[in-house]
């Protein structure tokens, strides 16, 4: 019996079965065998009277958008295939990202404090035989999803939202004047918040294989030595199984959470979640200084995050917008979809409201709500530099050496450079300074990276890097033009606001909003 089987079979529920089911889906995804669904159809007939302005499908992050819209007076219904409740495991974010809940009226100050289950400091970034850096107040808050979703659910209903649980989305027909879901619910706009395996997103991507994967395994367990600090990005091993393993660890309400994650491509021969879980269990004692038999496991944690270069997803249909994981609006380095939603919630809720007010619900008009963001696209090169392809032979410590060199320079440049990067926000000045400083201090390491990532990836990256700089300038320029925007017709105002958002978020200039 493997270690993974031994540990997982002791836990309540069929967790081993769940892990294996997730592995089968992952295998189908890697083999390109996930069926392409036909859940979106189109009709030229008008629908007539509509029940709702917006119908949201999928409740986990969908309720965030639903609540923000309902509070603005939008008529919203939300369908969820099961019962809408948060998972037991906390979501980790930085405190500044949470302020949006209060700003938009989704939570009171007191409710926000109650939603915060854990706070810890400092957090560590460290690499095998390399640098170790400690920072304060970055991703050091654990939010309780159960309380959060329950509170948002109540606020949503109180604001006039209609929640339909045990109501799975099956299909949608898009008409010129609205959409009808499951032949029953009629609305002006459908929001797809059904996660990265959403049938709508899969149909939009037409069976395309992901360009990259982030695989995560871990657990929450009791019995660790007392430790109130966290790890944000830590590695203590060289490359193995053509993977560089990274770790996260932090105090949780009912124990200590440890994650092991790795970035790969989507080749079928890549190891699956169960094999990764086995490595996790073998390595964890050395990582945390405990024997497995000292631990009382509360729950296993696992997941995979497919990333597509063509992200965020712009659906080809009128009246359908993807949000949350289905939209892929986070970098391929991040598995923080909750944090990404918080970062974009104000932008999305304002934009959707304006789209409804001005009736801009065509595929083209909705595409600008999920625009190209160079700040996301530049991270593809970092993903490549932190992963190894199946056939590549590189020195076992190359990734550790590179990261150690880069983070040393970022630390010297100070927190304004380091902190946004750790929160998945890339800004042109910070990136430029880091690259210049690292190239001067460690030319040998940078030279080694070029064959690892390949010239096409590097050239592609340069385009996004130039765009990142251009977006920064355009955003600054747009601020000067702000006073004139009220002279624009409302249709143009809608597009103008979306462009400003695209330049702002696409250049990481939204970071200062919540400081
Ligand atoms: C191990 C692990 C750790 C994580 N840790 C963090 C973290 O610390 N911080 C952070 O920011 N993020 C974290 N994440 C990511 C975060 O959990 C996800 O980004 C987030 O859950 C995505 O929400 P979503 O609503 O977009 O998709 P999902 O979570 O996939 O939810 C989809 C929702 O749609 C519903 N649904 C699906 N199909 C249908 C259907 N046919 N009809 C109706 N409803 C449907 C589902 O029931 C569900 O409610 C972690 C994820 C994992 C796996």
Short mmCIF file of N, CA, C and O in Angstrom, two decimals, residues 298-379:
data_model
loop_
_atom_site.label_atom_id
_atom_site.label_comp_id
_atom_site.label_asym_id
_atom_site.label_seq_id
_atom_site.Cartn_x
_atom_site.Cartn_y
_atom_site.Cartn_z
N UNK A 298 -6.55 16.45 9.20
CA UNK A 298 -7.93 16.92 9.21
C UNK A 298 -8.58 16.69 7.84
O UNK A 298 -9.71 16.27 7.74
N UNK A 299 -7.83 17.03 6.80
CA UNK A 299 -8.36 16.83 5.44
C UNK A 299 -7.22 16.95 4.43
O UNK A 299 -6.28 17.72 4.65
N UNK A 300 -7.34 16.20 3.33
CA UNK A 300 -6.37 16.39 2.25
C UNK A 300 -6.84 17.56 1.39
O UNK A 300 -8.02 17.91 1.41
N UNK A 301 -5.93 18.14 0.65
CA UNK A 301 -6.28 19.26 -0.24
C UNK A 301 -5.60 19.00 -1.57
O UNK A 301 -4.43 18.61 -1.60
N UNK A 302 -6.31 19.17 -2.63
CA UNK A 302 -5.67 18.96 -3.94
C UNK A 302 -6.47 19.66 -5.02
O UNK A 302 -7.66 19.96 -4.84
N UNK A 303 -5.83 19.93 -6.10
CA UNK A 303 -6.51 20.56 -7.24
C UNK A 303 -5.51 20.79 -8.35
O UNK A 303 -4.30 20.69 -8.15
N UNK A 304 -6.03 21.04 -9.54
CA UNK A 304 -5.15 21.42 -10.65
C UNK A 304 -5.75 22.64 -11.32
O UNK A 304 -6.97 22.81 -11.34
N UNK A 305 -4.90 23.47 -11.82
CA UNK A 305 -5.34 24.74 -12.42
C UNK A 305 -4.82 24.84 -13.84
O UNK A 305 -3.63 25.07 -14.05
N UNK A 306 -5.70 24.61 -14.81
CA UNK A 306 -5.25 24.74 -16.20
C UNK A 306 -5.14 26.22 -16.57
O UNK A 306 -5.96 27.03 -16.14
N UNK A 307 -4.11 26.58 -17.33
CA UNK A 307 -3.99 27.97 -17.80
C UNK A 307 -3.86 27.96 -19.32
O UNK A 307 -3.25 27.07 -19.89
N UNK A 308 -4.45 28.96 -19.90
CA UNK A 308 -4.45 29.11 -21.37
C UNK A 308 -3.84 30.46 -21.70
O UNK A 308 -4.16 31.46 -21.05
N UNK A 309 -2.99 30.46 -22.72
CA UNK A 309 -2.39 31.74 -23.12
C UNK A 309 -3.46 32.74 -23.53
O UNK A 309 -3.33 33.93 -23.32
N UNK A 310 -4.52 32.21 -24.17
CA UNK A 310 -5.62 33.07 -24.59
C UNK A 310 -6.51 33.34 -23.38
O UNK A 310 -7.57 32.75 -23.25
N UNK A 311 -6.03 34.18 -22.50
CA UNK A 311 -6.78 34.48 -21.28
C UNK A 311 -6.65 35.96 -20.98
O UNK A 311 -5.66 36.57 -21.35
N UNK A 312 -7.59 36.55 -20.29
CA UNK A 312 -8.87 36.01 -19.87
C UNK A 312 -9.75 35.60 -21.07
O UNK A 312 -9.58 36.13 -22.17
N UNK A 313 -10.65 34.68 -20.79
CA UNK A 313 -11.51 34.14 -21.85
C UNK A 313 -12.54 35.18 -22.28
O UNK A 313 -13.27 35.72 -21.46
N UNK A 314 -12.57 35.41 -23.59
CA UNK A 314 -13.64 36.26 -24.15
C UNK A 314 -14.54 35.32 -24.93
O UNK A 314 -14.10 34.71 -25.89
N UNK A 315 -15.78 35.17 -24.50
CA UNK A 315 -16.62 34.16 -25.15
C UNK A 315 -17.05 34.67 -26.53
O UNK A 315 -17.18 35.87 -26.74
N UNK A 316 -17.28 33.74 -27.47
CA UNK A 316 -17.65 34.17 -28.82
C UNK A 316 -19.12 34.57 -28.96
O UNK A 316 -19.54 34.96 -30.02
N UNK A 317 -19.89 34.43 -27.88
CA UNK A 317 -21.33 34.66 -27.97
C UNK A 317 -21.73 36.00 -27.36
O UNK A 317 -21.10 36.47 -26.42
N UNK A 318 -22.82 36.55 -27.88
CA UNK A 318 -23.43 37.72 -27.24
C UNK A 318 -23.99 37.28 -25.89
O UNK A 318 -24.34 36.12 -25.70
N UNK A 319 -24.10 38.21 -24.96
CA UNK A 319 -24.83 38.02 -23.71
C UNK A 319 -24.27 36.94 -22.78
O UNK A 319 -24.96 36.44 -21.91
N UNK A 320 -23.01 36.53 -22.97
CA UNK A 320 -22.40 35.57 -22.04
C UNK A 320 -21.04 36.10 -21.62
O UNK A 320 -20.20 36.44 -22.45
N UNK A 321 -20.84 36.16 -20.31
CA UNK A 321 -19.59 36.67 -19.76
C UNK A 321 -19.05 35.67 -18.74
O UNK A 321 -19.81 35.20 -17.89
N UNK A 322 -17.76 35.35 -18.83
CA UNK A 322 -17.14 34.43 -17.85
C UNK A 322 -16.47 35.24 -16.74
O UNK A 322 -15.82 36.25 -17.01
N UNK A 323 -16.64 34.80 -15.50
CA UNK A 323 -15.93 35.41 -14.37
C UNK A 323 -15.37 34.29 -13.47
O UNK A 323 -15.80 33.14 -13.57
N UNK A 324 -14.42 34.64 -12.61
CA UNK A 324 -13.83 33.62 -11.72
C UNK A 324 -12.94 32.67 -12.51
O UNK A 324 -12.42 33.03 -13.57
N UNK A 325 -12.78 31.44 -12.00
CA UNK A 325 -11.85 30.50 -12.63
C UNK A 325 -12.21 30.20 -14.08
O UNK A 325 -11.32 29.91 -14.89
N UNK A 326 -13.50 30.23 -14.43
CA UNK A 326 -13.87 29.90 -15.82
C UNK A 326 -13.28 30.92 -16.79
O UNK A 326 -13.05 30.62 -17.95
N UNK A 327 -12.99 32.14 -16.30
CA UNK A 327 -12.48 33.18 -17.19
C UNK A 327 -10.96 33.17 -17.28
O UNK A 327 -10.39 33.77 -18.18
N UNK A 328 -10.30 32.47 -16.36
CA UNK A 328 -8.84 32.43 -16.37
C UNK A 328 -8.23 33.81 -16.18
O UNK A 328 -7.25 34.14 -16.85
N UNK A 329 -8.79 34.62 -15.26
CA UNK A 329 -8.24 35.97 -15.13
C UNK A 329 -7.19 36.08 -14.02
O UNK A 329 -7.11 37.05 -13.31
N UNK A 330 -6.37 35.02 -13.90
CA UNK A 330 -5.22 35.10 -13.00
C UNK A 330 -4.02 34.54 -13.75
O UNK A 330 -4.19 33.87 -14.77
N UNK A 331 -2.85 34.79 -13.24
CA UNK A 331 -1.66 34.38 -13.97
C UNK A 331 -1.47 32.87 -13.85
O UNK A 331 -2.01 32.24 -12.94
N UNK A 332 -0.67 32.27 -14.76
CA UNK A 332 -0.44 30.82 -14.65
C UNK A 332 0.38 30.45 -13.41
O UNK A 332 0.55 29.28 -13.11
N UNK A 333 0.86 31.45 -12.70
CA UNK A 333 1.65 31.18 -11.48
C UNK A 333 0.78 31.09 -10.24
O UNK A 333 1.22 30.66 -9.20
N UNK A 334 -0.47 31.54 -10.37
CA UNK A 334 -1.27 31.70 -9.17
C UNK A 334 -2.35 30.63 -9.07
O UNK A 334 -2.96 30.27 -10.06
N UNK A 335 -2.57 30.13 -7.86
CA UNK A 335 -3.80 29.37 -7.66
C UNK A 335 -4.67 30.09 -6.63
O UNK A 335 -5.35 29.50 -5.83
N UNK A 336 -4.65 31.41 -6.75
CA UNK A 336 -5.42 32.25 -5.83
C UNK A 336 -6.61 32.90 -6.53
O UNK A 336 -6.69 34.12 -6.66
N UNK A 337 -7.56 32.07 -6.98
CA UNK A 337 -8.72 32.59 -7.71
C UNK A 337 -9.63 33.44 -6.87
O UNK A 337 -10.29 34.35 -7.37
N UNK A 338 -9.67 33.17 -5.55
CA UNK A 338 -10.48 33.98 -4.65
C UNK A 338 -9.86 35.39 -4.59
O UNK A 338 -10.56 36.40 -4.76
N UNK A 339 -8.56 35.45 -4.41
CA UNK A 339 -7.86 36.74 -4.37
C UNK A 339 -8.02 37.49 -5.69
O UNK A 339 -8.25 38.70 -5.70
N UNK A 340 -7.94 36.76 -6.80
CA UNK A 340 -8.08 37.40 -8.12
C UNK A 340 -9.48 38.00 -8.26
O UNK A 340 -9.65 39.10 -8.79
N UNK A 341 -10.48 37.29 -7.76
CA UNK A 341 -11.85 37.82 -7.84
C UNK A 341 -11.97 39.12 -7.02
O UNK A 341 -12.58 40.09 -7.46
N UNK A 342 -11.35 39.14 -5.84
CA UNK A 342 -11.43 40.35 -5.02
C UNK A 342 -10.78 41.52 -5.75
O UNK A 342 -11.27 42.65 -5.71
N UNK A 343 -9.69 41.23 -6.40
CA UNK A 343 -8.96 42.29 -7.10
C UNK A 343 -9.81 42.88 -8.23
O UNK A 343 -9.73 44.08 -8.50
N UNK A 344 -10.63 42.05 -8.86
CA UNK A 344 -11.38 42.51 -10.03
C UNK A 344 -12.85 42.80 -9.74
O UNK A 344 -13.58 43.21 -10.64
N UNK A 345 -13.28 42.59 -8.49
CA UNK A 345 -14.71 42.67 -8.20
C UNK A 345 -15.30 44.05 -8.49
O UNK A 345 -16.37 44.17 -9.11
N UNK A 346 -14.61 45.09 -8.07
CA UNK A 346 -15.15 46.43 -8.28
C UNK A 346 -15.21 46.75 -9.78
O UNK A 346 -16.20 47.26 -10.29
N UNK A 347 -14.12 46.43 -10.47
CA UNK A 347 -14.06 46.67 -11.91
C UNK A 347 -15.19 45.91 -12.62
O UNK A 347 -15.91 46.47 -13.44
N UNK A 348 -15.37 44.64 -12.25
CA UNK A 348 -16.37 43.81 -12.93
C UNK A 348 -17.79 44.29 -12.62
O UNK A 348 -18.63 44.41 -13.52
N UNK A 349 -18.05 44.56 -11.33
CA UNK A 349 -19.44 44.90 -11.00
C UNK A 349 -19.82 46.25 -11.61
O UNK A 349 -20.92 46.42 -12.12
N UNK A 350 -18.88 47.21 -11.61
CA UNK A 350 -19.16 48.51 -12.25
C UNK A 350 -19.38 48.32 -13.75
O UNK A 350 -20.30 48.89 -14.34
N UNK A 351 -18.50 47.54 -14.35
CA UNK A 351 -18.54 47.34 -15.81
C UNK A 351 -19.81 46.63 -16.24
O UNK A 351 -20.45 47.00 -17.24
N UNK A 352 -20.21 45.59 -15.49
CA UNK A 352 -21.42 44.84 -15.85
C UNK A 352 -22.64 45.78 -15.70
O UNK A 352 -23.54 45.78 -16.54
N UNK A 353 -22.63 46.57 -14.63
CA UNK A 353 -23.74 47.50 -14.40
C UNK A 353 -23.86 48.46 -15.59
O UNK A 353 -24.95 48.66 -16.12
N UNK A 354 -22.74 49.00 -16.01
CA UNK A 354 -22.76 49.95 -17.13
C UNK A 354 -23.18 49.26 -18.43
O UNK A 354 -23.90 49.85 -19.24
N UNK A 355 -22.72 48.02 -18.62
CA UNK A 355 -23.10 47.28 -19.83
C UNK A 355 -24.62 47.09 -19.88
O UNK A 355 -25.25 47.25 -20.94
N UNK A 356 -25.21 46.81 -18.70
CA UNK A 356 -26.67 46.62 -18.65
C UNK A 356 -27.39 47.95 -18.88
O UNK A 356 -28.37 48.00 -19.63
N UNK A 357 -26.89 49.01 -18.26
CA UNK A 357 -27.53 50.32 -18.39
C UNK A 357 -27.55 50.81 -19.83
O UNK A 357 -28.51 51.43 -20.27
N UNK A 358 -26.46 50.52 -20.54
CA UNK A 358 -26.33 51.05 -21.90
C UNK A 358 -26.62 49.98 -22.95
O UNK A 358 -26.39 50.19 -24.14
N UNK A 359 -27.08 48.81 -22.47
CA UNK A 359 -27.42 47.69 -23.35
C UNK A 359 -26.28 47.29 -24.28
O UNK A 359 -26.47 47.03 -25.47
N UNK A 360 -25.09 47.22 -23.72
CA UNK A 360 -23.89 46.81 -24.50
C UNK A 360 -23.60 45.35 -24.14
O UNK A 360 -22.72 45.09 -23.32
N UNK A 361 -24.35 44.45 -24.77
CA UNK A 361 -24.23 43.05 -24.36
C UNK A 361 -23.80 42.14 -25.51
O UNK A 361 -23.95 40.91 -25.45
N UNK A 362 -23.27 42.75 -26.56
CA UNK A 362 -22.76 41.93 -27.67
C UNK A 362 -21.45 41.28 -27.22
O UNK A 362 -20.84 41.71 -26.23
N UNK A 363 -21.02 40.25 -27.97
CA UNK A 363 -19.75 39.58 -27.63
C UNK A 363 -18.62 40.61 -27.62
O UNK A 363 -17.76 40.58 -26.73
N UNK A 364 -18.66 41.55 -28.59
CA UNK A 364 -17.59 42.56 -28.67
C UNK A 364 -17.61 43.49 -27.45
O UNK A 364 -16.57 43.79 -26.88
N UNK A 365 -18.82 43.87 -27.04
CA UNK A 365 -18.92 44.80 -25.91
C UNK A 365 -18.53 44.10 -24.59
O UNK A 365 -17.95 44.72 -23.71
N UNK A 366 -18.85 42.81 -24.48
CA UNK A 366 -18.51 42.09 -23.24
C UNK A 366 -17.03 41.72 -23.20
O UNK A 366 -16.45 41.58 -22.12
N UNK A 367 -16.43 41.58 -24.40
CA UNK A 367 -15.00 41.21 -24.44
C UNK A 367 -14.15 42.25 -23.70
O UNK A 367 -13.16 41.89 -23.06
N UNK A 368 -14.56 43.52 -23.76
CA UNK A 368 -13.74 44.55 -23.10
C UNK A 368 -13.87 44.49 -21.57
O UNK A 368 -13.13 45.17 -20.86
N UNK A 369 -14.81 43.68 -21.08
CA UNK A 369 -14.88 43.47 -19.63
C UNK A 369 -13.86 42.42 -19.17
O UNK A 369 -13.60 42.27 -17.98
N UNK A 370 -13.36 41.63 -20.10
CA UNK A 370 -12.30 40.66 -19.78
C UNK A 370 -11.17 40.90 -20.76
O UNK A 370 -10.87 40.08 -21.63
N UNK A 371 -10.49 42.05 -20.66
CA UNK A 371 -9.55 42.44 -21.70
C UNK A 371 -8.17 41.76 -21.58
O UNK A 371 -7.84 41.24 -20.52
N UNK A 372 -7.44 41.82 -22.65
CA UNK A 372 -6.02 41.42 -22.65
C UNK A 372 -5.29 42.24 -21.58
O UNK A 372 -5.49 43.46 -21.49
N UNK A 373 -4.48 41.57 -20.77
CA UNK A 373 -3.72 42.28 -19.73
C UNK A 373 -2.26 41.86 -19.82
O UNK A 373 -1.91 40.75 -19.44
N UNK A 374 -1.39 42.77 -20.30
CA UNK A 374 0.02 42.39 -20.40
C UNK A 374 0.60 41.97 -19.06
O UNK A 374 1.51 41.14 -18.99
N UNK A 375 0.04 42.52 -17.96
CA UNK A 375 0.56 42.16 -16.63
C UNK A 375 0.36 40.66 -16.35
O UNK A 375 1.10 40.07 -15.57
N UNK A 376 -0.63 40.06 -16.99
CA UNK A 376 -0.80 38.61 -16.88
C UNK A 376 0.08 37.90 -17.88
O UNK A 376 0.72 36.90 -17.57
N UNK A 377 0.10 38.42 -19.11
CA UNK A 377 0.80 37.70 -20.18
C UNK A 377 2.31 37.63 -19.94
O UNK A 377 2.93 36.64 -20.33
N UNK A 378 2.89 38.66 -19.31
CA UNK A 378 4.35 38.59 -19.06
C UNK A 378 4.70 37.43 -18.13
O UNK A 378 5.83 36.94 -18.15
N UNK A 379 3.75 36.99 -17.31
CA UNK A 379 4.09 35.95 -16.33
C UNK A 379 4.26 34.57 -16.98
O UNK A 379 4.74 33.65 -16.33
#
